[in-house]
Tab-separated table of C-alpha atoms and ligand atoms in Angstrom:
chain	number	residue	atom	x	y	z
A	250	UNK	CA	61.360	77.629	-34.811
A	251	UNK	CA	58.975	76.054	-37.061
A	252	UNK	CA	55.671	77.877	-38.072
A	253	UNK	CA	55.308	77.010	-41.458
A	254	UNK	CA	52.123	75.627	-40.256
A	255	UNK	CA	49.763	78.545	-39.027
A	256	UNK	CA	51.651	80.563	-41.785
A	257	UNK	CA	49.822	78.126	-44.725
A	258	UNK	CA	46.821	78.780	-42.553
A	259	UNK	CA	46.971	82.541	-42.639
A	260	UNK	CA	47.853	82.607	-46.569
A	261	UNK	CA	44.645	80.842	-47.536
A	262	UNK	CA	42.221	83.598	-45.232
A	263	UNK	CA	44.571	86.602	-46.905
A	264	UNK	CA	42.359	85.576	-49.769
A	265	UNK	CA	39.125	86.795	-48.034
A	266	UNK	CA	37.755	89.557	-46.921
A	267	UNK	CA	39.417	91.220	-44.039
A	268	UNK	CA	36.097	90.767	-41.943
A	269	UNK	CA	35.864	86.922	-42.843
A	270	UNK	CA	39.625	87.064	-42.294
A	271	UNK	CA	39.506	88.338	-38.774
A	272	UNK	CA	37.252	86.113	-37.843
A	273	UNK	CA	39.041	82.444	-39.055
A	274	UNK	CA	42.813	83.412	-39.210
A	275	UNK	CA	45.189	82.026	-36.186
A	276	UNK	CA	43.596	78.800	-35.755
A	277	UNK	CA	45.853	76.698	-33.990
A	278	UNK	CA	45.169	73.380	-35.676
A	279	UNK	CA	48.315	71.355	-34.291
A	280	UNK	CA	46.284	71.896	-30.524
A	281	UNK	CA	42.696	72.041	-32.201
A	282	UNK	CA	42.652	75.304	-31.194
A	283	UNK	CA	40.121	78.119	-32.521
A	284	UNK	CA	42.910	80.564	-31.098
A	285	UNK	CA	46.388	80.654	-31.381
A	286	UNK	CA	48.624	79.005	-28.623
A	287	UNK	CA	50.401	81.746	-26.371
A	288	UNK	CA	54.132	80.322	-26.768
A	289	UNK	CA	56.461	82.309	-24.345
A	290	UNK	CA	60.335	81.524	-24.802
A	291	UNK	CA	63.473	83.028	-24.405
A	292	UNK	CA	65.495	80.319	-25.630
A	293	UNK	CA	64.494	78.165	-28.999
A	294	UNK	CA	65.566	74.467	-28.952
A	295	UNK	CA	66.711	73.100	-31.698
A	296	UNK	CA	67.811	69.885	-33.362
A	297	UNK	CA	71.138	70.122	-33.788
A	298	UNK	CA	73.637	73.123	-34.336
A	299	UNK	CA	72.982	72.546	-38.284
A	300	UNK	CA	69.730	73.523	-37.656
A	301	UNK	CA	70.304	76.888	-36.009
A	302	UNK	CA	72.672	77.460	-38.848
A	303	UNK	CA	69.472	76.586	-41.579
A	304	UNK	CA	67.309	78.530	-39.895
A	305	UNK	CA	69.909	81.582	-39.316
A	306	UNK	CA	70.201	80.994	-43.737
A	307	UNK	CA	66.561	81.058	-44.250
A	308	UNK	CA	65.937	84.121	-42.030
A	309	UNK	CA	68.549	85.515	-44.136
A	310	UNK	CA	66.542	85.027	-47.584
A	311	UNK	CA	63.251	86.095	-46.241
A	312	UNK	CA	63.292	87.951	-43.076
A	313	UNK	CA	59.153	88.594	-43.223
A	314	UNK	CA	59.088	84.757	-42.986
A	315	UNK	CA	58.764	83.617	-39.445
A	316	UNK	CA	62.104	82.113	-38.435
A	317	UNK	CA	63.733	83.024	-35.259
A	318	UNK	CA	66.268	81.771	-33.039
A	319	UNK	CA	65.942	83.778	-30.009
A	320	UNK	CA	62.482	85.073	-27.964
A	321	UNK	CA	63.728	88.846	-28.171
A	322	UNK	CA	62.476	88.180	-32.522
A	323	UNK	CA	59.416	87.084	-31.051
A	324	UNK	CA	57.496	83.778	-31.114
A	325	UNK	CA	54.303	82.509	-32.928
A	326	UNK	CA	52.375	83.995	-31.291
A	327	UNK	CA	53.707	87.548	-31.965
A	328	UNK	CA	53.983	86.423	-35.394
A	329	UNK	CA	50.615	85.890	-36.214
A	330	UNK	CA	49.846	89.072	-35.061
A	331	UNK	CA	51.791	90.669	-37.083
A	332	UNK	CA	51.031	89.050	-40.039
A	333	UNK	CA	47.074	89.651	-39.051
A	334	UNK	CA	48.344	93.428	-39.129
A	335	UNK	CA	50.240	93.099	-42.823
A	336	UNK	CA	47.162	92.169	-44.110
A	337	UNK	CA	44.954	95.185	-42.257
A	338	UNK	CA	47.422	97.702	-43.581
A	339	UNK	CA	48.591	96.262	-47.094
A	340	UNK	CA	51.919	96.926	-46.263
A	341	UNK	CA	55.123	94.934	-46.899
A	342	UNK	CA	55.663	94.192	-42.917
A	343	UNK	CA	54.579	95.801	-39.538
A	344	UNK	CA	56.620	95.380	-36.569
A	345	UNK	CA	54.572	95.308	-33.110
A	346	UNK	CA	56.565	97.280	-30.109
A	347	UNK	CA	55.383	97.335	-26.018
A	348	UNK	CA	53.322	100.410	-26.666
A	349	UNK	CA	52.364	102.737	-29.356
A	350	UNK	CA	54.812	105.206	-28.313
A	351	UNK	CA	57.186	102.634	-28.641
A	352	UNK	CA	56.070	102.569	-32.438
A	353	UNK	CA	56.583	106.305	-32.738
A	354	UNK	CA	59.988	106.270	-30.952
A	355	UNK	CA	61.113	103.137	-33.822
A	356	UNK	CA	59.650	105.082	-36.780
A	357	UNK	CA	61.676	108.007	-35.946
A	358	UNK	CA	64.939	106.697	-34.786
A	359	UNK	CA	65.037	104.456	-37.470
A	360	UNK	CA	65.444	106.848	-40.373
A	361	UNK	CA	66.800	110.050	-38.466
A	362	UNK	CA	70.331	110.765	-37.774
A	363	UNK	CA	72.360	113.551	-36.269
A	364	UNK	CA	71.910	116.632	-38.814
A	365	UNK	CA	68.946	115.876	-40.126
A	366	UNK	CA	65.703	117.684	-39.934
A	367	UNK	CA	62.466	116.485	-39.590
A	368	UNK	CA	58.668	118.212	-40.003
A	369	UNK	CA	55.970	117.179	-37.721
A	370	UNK	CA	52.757	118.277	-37.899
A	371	UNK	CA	51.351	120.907	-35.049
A	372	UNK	CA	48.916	119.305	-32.933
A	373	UNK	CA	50.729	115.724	-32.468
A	374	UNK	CA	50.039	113.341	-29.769
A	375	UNK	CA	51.709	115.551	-26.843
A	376	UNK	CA	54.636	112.999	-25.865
A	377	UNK	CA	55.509	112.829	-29.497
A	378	UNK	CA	55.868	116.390	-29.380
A	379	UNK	CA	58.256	116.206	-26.057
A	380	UNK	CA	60.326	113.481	-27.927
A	381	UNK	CA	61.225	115.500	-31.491
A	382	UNK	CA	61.053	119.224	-30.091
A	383	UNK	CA	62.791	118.803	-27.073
A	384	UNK	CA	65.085	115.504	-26.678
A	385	UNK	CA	66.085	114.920	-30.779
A	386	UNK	CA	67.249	118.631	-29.996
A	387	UNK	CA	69.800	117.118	-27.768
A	388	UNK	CA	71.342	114.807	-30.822
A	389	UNK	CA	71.681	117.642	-32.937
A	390	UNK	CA	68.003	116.776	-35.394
A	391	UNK	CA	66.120	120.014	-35.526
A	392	UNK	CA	62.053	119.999	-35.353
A	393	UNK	CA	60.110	122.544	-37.803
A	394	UNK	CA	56.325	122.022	-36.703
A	395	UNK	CA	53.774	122.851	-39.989
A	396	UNK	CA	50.594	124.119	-40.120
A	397	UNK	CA	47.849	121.314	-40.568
A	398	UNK	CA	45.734	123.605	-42.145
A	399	UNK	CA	48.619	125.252	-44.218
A	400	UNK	CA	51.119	122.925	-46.149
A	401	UNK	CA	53.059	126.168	-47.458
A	402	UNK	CA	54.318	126.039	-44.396
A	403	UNK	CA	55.608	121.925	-44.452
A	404	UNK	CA	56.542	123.090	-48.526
A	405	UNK	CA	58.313	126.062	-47.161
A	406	UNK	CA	60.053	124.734	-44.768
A	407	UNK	CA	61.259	121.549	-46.414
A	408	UNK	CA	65.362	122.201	-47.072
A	409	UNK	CA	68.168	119.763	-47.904
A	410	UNK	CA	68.256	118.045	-44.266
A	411	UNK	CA	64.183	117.309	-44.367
A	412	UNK	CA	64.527	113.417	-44.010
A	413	UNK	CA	61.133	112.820	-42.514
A	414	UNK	CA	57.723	114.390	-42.576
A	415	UNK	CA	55.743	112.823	-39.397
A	416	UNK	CA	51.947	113.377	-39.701
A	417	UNK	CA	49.443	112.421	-36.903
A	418	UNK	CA	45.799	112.890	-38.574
A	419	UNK	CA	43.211	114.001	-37.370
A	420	UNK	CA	45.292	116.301	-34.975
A	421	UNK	CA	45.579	115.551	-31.436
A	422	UNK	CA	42.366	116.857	-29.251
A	423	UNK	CA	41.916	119.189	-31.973
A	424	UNK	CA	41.396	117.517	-34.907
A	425	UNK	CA	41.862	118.980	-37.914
A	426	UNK	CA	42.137	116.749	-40.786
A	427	UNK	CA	44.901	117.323	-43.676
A	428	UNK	CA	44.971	116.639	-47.282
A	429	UNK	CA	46.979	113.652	-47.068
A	430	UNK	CA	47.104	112.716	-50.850
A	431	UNK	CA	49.024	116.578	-51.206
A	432	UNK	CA	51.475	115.802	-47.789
A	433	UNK	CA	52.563	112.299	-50.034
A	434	UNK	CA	52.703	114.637	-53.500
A	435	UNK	CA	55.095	116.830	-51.625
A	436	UNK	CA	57.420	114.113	-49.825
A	437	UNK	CA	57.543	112.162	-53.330
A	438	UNK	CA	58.580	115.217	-55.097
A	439	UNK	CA	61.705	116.303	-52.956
A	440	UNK	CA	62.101	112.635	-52.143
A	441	UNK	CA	61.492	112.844	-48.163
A	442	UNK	CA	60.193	109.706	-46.257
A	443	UNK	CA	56.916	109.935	-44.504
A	444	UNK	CA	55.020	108.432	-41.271
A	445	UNK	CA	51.737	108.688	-40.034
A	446	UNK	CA	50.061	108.204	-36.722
A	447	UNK	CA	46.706	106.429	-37.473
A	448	UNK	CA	45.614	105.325	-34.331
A	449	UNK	CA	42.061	107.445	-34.301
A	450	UNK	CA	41.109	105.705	-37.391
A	451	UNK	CA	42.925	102.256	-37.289
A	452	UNK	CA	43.273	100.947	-41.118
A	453	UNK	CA	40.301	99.879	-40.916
A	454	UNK	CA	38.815	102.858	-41.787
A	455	UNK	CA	42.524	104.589	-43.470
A	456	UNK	CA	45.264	102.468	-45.429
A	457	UNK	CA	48.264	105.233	-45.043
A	458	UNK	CA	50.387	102.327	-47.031
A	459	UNK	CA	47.874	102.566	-50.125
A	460	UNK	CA	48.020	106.362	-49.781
A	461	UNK	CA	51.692	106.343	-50.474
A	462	UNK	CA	53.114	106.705	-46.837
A	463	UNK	CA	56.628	104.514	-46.062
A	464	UNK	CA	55.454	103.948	-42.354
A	465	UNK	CA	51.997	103.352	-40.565
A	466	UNK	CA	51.544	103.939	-36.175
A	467	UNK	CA	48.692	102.266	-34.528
A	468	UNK	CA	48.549	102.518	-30.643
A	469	UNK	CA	47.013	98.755	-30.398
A	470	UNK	CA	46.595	99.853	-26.747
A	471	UNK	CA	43.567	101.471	-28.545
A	472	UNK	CA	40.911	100.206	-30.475
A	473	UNK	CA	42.763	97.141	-31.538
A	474	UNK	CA	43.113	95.755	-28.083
A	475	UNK	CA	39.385	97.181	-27.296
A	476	UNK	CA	39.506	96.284	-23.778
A	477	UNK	CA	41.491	98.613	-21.988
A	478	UNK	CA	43.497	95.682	-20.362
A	479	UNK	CA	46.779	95.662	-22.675
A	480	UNK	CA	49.517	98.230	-24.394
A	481	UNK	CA	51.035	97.452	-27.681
A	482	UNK	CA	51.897	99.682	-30.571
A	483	UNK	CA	52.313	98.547	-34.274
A	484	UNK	CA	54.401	99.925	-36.907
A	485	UNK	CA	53.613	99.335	-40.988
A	486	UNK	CA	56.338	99.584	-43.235
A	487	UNK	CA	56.933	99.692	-46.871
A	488	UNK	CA	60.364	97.345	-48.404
A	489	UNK	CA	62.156	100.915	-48.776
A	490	UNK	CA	62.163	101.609	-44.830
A	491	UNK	CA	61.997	97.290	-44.033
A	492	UNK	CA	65.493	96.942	-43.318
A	493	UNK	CA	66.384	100.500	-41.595
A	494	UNK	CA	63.371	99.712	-39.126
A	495	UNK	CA	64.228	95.860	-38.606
A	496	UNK	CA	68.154	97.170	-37.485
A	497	UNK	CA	66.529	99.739	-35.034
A	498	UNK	CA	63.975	96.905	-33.709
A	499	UNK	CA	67.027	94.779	-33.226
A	500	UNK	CA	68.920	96.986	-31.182
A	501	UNK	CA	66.413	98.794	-29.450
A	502	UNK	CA	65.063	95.436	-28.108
A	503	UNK	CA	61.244	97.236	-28.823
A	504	UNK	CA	59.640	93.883	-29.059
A	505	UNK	CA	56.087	92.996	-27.916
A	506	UNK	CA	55.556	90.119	-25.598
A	507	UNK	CA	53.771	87.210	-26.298
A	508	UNK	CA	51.014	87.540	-24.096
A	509	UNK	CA	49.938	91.173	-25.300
A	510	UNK	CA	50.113	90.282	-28.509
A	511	UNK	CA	47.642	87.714	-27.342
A	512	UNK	CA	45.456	89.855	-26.110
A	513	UNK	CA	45.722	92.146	-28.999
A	514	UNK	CA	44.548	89.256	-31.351
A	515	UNK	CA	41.582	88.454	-29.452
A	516	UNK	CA	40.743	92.314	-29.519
A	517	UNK	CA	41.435	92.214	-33.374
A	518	UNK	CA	38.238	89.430	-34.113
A	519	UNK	CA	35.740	91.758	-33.339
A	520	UNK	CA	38.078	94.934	-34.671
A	521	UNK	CA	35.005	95.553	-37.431
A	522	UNK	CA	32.529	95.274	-35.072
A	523	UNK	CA	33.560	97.403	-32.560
A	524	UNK	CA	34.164	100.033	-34.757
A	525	UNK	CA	31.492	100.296	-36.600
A	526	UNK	CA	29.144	100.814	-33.203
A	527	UNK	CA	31.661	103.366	-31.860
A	528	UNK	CA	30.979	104.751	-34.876
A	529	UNK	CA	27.594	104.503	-35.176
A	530	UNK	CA	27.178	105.799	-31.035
A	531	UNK	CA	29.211	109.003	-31.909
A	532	UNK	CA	27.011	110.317	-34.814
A	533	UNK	CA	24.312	110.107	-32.558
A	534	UNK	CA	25.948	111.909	-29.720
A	535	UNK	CA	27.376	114.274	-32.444
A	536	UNK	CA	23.751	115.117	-33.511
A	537	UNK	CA	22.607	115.863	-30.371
A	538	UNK	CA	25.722	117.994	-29.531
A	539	UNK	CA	25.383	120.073	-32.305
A	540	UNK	CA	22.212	121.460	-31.308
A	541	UNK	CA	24.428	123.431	-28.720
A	542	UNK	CA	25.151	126.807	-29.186
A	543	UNK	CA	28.085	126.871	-26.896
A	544	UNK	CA	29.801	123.766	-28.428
A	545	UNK	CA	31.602	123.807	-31.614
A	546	UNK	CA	32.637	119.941	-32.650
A	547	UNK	CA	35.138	118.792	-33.638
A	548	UNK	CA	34.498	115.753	-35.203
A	549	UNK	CA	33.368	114.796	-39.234
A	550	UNK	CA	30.234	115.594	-38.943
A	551	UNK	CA	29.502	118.994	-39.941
A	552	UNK	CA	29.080	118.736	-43.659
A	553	UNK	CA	30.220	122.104	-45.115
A	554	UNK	CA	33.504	122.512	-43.227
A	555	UNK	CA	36.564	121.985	-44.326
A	556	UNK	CA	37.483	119.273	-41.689
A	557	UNK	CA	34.797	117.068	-43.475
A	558	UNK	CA	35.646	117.554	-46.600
A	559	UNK	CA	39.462	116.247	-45.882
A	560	UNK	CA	37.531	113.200	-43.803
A	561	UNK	CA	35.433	112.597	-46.661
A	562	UNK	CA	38.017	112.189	-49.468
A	563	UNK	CA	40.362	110.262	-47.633
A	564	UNK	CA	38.339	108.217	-44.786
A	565	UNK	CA	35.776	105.066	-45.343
A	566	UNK	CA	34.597	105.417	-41.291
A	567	UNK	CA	35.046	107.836	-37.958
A	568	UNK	CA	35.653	105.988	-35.087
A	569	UNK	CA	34.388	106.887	-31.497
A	570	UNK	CA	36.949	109.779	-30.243
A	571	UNK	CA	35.310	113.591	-31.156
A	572	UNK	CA	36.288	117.120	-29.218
A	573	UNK	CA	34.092	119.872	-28.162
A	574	UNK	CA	35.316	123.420	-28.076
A	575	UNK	CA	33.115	125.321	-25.592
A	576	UNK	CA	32.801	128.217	-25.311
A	577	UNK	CA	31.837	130.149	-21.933
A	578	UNK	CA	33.552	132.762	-19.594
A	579	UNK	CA	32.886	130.432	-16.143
A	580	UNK	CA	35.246	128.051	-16.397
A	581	UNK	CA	34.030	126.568	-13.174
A	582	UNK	CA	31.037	125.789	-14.865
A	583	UNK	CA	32.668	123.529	-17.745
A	584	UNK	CA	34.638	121.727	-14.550
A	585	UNK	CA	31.056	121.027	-13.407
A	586	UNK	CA	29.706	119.944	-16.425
A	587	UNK	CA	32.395	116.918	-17.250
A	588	UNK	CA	32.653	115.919	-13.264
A	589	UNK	CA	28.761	115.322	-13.889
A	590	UNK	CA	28.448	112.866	-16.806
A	591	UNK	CA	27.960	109.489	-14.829
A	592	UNK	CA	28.448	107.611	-17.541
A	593	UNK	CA	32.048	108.590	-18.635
A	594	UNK	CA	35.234	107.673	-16.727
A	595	UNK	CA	37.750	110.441	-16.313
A	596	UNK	CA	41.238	109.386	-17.685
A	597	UNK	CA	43.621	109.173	-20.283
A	598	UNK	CA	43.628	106.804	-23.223
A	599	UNK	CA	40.535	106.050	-25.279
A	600	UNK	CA	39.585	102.843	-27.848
A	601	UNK	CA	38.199	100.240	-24.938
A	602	UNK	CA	34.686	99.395	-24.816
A	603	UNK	CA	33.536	101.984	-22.090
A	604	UNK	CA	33.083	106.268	-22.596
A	605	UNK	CA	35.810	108.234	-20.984
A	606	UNK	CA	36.095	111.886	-20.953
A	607	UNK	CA	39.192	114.788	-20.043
A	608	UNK	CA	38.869	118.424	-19.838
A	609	UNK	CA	42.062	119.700	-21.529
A	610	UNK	CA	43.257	122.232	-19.778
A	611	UNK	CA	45.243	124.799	-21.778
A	612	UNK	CA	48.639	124.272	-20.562
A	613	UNK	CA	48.027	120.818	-22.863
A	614	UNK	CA	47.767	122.850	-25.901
A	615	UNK	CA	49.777	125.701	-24.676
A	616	UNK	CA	52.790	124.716	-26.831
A	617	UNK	CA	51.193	124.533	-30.033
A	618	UNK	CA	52.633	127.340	-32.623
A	619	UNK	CA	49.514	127.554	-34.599
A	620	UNK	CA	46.159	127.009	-32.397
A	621	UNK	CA	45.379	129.277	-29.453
A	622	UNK	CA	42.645	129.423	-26.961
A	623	UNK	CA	41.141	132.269	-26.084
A	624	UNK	CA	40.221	132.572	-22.171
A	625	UNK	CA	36.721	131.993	-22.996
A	626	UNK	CA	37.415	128.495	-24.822
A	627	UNK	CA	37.546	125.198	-23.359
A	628	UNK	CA	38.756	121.905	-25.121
A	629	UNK	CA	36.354	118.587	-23.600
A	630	UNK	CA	37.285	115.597	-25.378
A	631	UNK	CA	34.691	112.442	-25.581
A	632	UNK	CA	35.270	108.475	-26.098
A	633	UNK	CA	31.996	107.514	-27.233
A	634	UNK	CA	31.847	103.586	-26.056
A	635	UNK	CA	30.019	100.606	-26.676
A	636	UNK	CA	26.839	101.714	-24.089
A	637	UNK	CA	23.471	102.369	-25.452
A	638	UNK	CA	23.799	105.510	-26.690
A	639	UNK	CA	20.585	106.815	-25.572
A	640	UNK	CA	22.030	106.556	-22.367
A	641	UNK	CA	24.962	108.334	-23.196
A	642	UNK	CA	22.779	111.287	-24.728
A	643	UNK	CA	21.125	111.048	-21.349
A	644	UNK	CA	24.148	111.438	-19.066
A	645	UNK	CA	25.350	114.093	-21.472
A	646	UNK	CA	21.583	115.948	-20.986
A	647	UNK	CA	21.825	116.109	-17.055
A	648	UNK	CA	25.409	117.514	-16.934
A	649	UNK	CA	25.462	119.910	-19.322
A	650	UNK	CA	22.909	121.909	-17.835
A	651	UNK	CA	25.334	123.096	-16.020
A	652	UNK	CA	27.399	124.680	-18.427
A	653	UNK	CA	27.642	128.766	-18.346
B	172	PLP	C1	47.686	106.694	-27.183
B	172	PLP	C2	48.359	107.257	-28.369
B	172	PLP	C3	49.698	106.971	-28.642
B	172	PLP	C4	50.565	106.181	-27.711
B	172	PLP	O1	50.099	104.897	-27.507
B	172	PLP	P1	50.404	104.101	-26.159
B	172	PLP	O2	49.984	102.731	-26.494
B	172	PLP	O3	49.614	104.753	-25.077
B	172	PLP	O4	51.869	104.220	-25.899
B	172	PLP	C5	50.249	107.508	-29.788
B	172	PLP	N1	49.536	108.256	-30.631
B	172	PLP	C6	48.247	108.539	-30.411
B	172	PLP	C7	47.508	109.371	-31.385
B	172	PLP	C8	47.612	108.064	-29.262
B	172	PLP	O5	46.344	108.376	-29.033
């Protein structure tokens, strides 16, 4: 397959800013197309067999370059998207997989093998906490979970097996943000790879590849799709991890389907947009929510914590997903305060265009080594969306009256 063409097109918008970039990369000019065509194929015709055997060499010399022979690599389409996502995240390649726990899976069973060890910190995305505590178990790869707010105890526990240190920041429903720069100081200095789960931030707001991480996780079922109508999951990588990750992509068959990555694209135009008004909504919803005694936030927003300071340093934005630990004896009355907001839907993922709130219950945290709940607290988490946000403050008004 030929796509020497939209790749010329993308070079000359790498020049630009990303926002200016987002908004004129992927033109399809061979259609006269503003968008890129959505080319679905299994099979690749070529010429002649000469031809597969070219394209086979150059893929060879430069396998970031766009030639394929086979749907399962991906077509245009896919491409573009991916090479849309180099330029968001500076990094030498990033390979787009079915979801973003597909990503997760690929970063980890690309550079961990039987033996190893691997440190994760605590409060990771729950199914990414299933996967390395309980399954890599089963192959023999032992788990140490470290302290976000302690790195003694990721320096501590680092020994000869440590292959990979696997960071998800802020910290899932809880949020605590780490010193990043000292996680990458550590892992350069006993030579340990490192990953990151970026998906509350996007790079848009965090470049983990600048920072000095090997490998970058976005769920693009969040913000970068926007919409809530598509999963997709992209993975960043560095040229030290390229080849490791593009033999487990190969025979994992993690691949992301032309018309998601579609989708994904479109989402991607408006990526700085979108952001910067879920951003915008939550520090207004923040403001108001601090003004509660019974709510502690969790969120960069309070300026003399720690938290903020961590934000601060390493973050240029927050983006629309904030906690609330509350605290009150009646549980019953914190059910009745999230089944009253109108204007939030109740379920899981976050990143569309609409609000969306859960009540964690405490069997979701219940695993964690270092955060516990005491009876009396209650973890709420909030997507602040696209609505007017006096609205939201509103909503918020009527149902938490209810709170005791
Ligand atoms: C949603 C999410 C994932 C998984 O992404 P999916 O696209 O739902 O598979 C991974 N990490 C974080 C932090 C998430 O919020």
């Amino acid at each position: 397959m030929d796509i020497a063409l939209s790749w010329s097109v993308i070079n000359f918008f790498m020049s630009k800013s990303f926002k200016t970039f987002l908004k004129h990369t992927a033109k399809d000019f061979h259609n006269q197309s503003v968008n890129p065509a959505v080319v679905r194929a299994s099979t690749i015709i070529f010429k002649s067999m000469q031809h597969i055997r070219r394209t086979q060499i150059k893929a060879q010399k430069n396998p970031v370059g766009g030639h394929f022979d086979y749907g399962r690599q991906g077509t245009s389409t896919t491409y573009i998207l991916q090479k849309i996502l180099t330029k968001l995240e500076q990094s030498y390649h990033v390979f787009t997989t079915p979801t973003g726990f597909g990503s997760v899976f690929l970063a980890i069973f690309s550079v961990v093998r039987p033996n190893d060890e691997i440190l994760v910190s605590d409060p990771v995305y729950s199914p990414t906490r299933i996967l390395t505590e309980n399954y890599l178990k089963e192959f023999n790869i032992k788990t140490i979970f470290y302290n976000p707010k302690d790195l003694k105890t990721l320096e501590n526990n680092i020994s000869k097996k440590t292959k990979l240190i696997f960071v998800e920041n802020p910290g899932s429903n809880s949020f605590e943000f780490q010193d990043l720069g000292k996680i990458i100081k550590i892992a350069k200095k006993h030579k340990i790879l490192t990953a990151i789960d970026n998906t509350w931030a996007t790079p848009y707001y965090l470049k983990p590849m600048k920072l000095g991480f090997d490998m970058s996780i976005v769920s693009a079922t969040k913000y970068y799709s926007g919409h809530s109508d598509v999963m997709g999951g992209s993975l960043a990588v560095n040229k030290k991890v390229f080849n490791r990750v593009k033999i487990a992509e190969k025979i994992t068959g993690l691949r992301l389907g032309p018309d998601d990555a579609y989708l994904i694209t479109r989402g991607l135009r408006t990526l700085d947009v979108r952001l910067d008004r879920h951003s915008e909504n939550a520090k207004k919803v923040a403001a108001y929510l601090s003004k509660n005694k019974k709510i502690k936030l969790l969120y960069p927003y309070i300026r003399n914590s720690n938290n903020f300071r961590m934000w601060k340093k390493y973050y240029s934005g927050a983006s629309g997903l904030m906690g609330l630990k509350i605290r009150s004896k009646n549980i019953s009355s914190v059910r009745k305060f999230v089944n009253s907001l109108k204007l939030f839907g109740y379920g899981y993922s976050w990143g569309g265009f609409e609000s969306l709130v859960l009540h964690q219950e405490h069997r979701e945290t219940g695993n964690r080594k270092y955060m516990s709940l005491n009876n009396d607290e209650h973890l709420v988490r909030l997507h602040i969306g696209l609505e007017d946000p006096s609205d939201l403050i509103a909503d918020i008004k009527q149902a938490i009256k209810h709170l005791k």
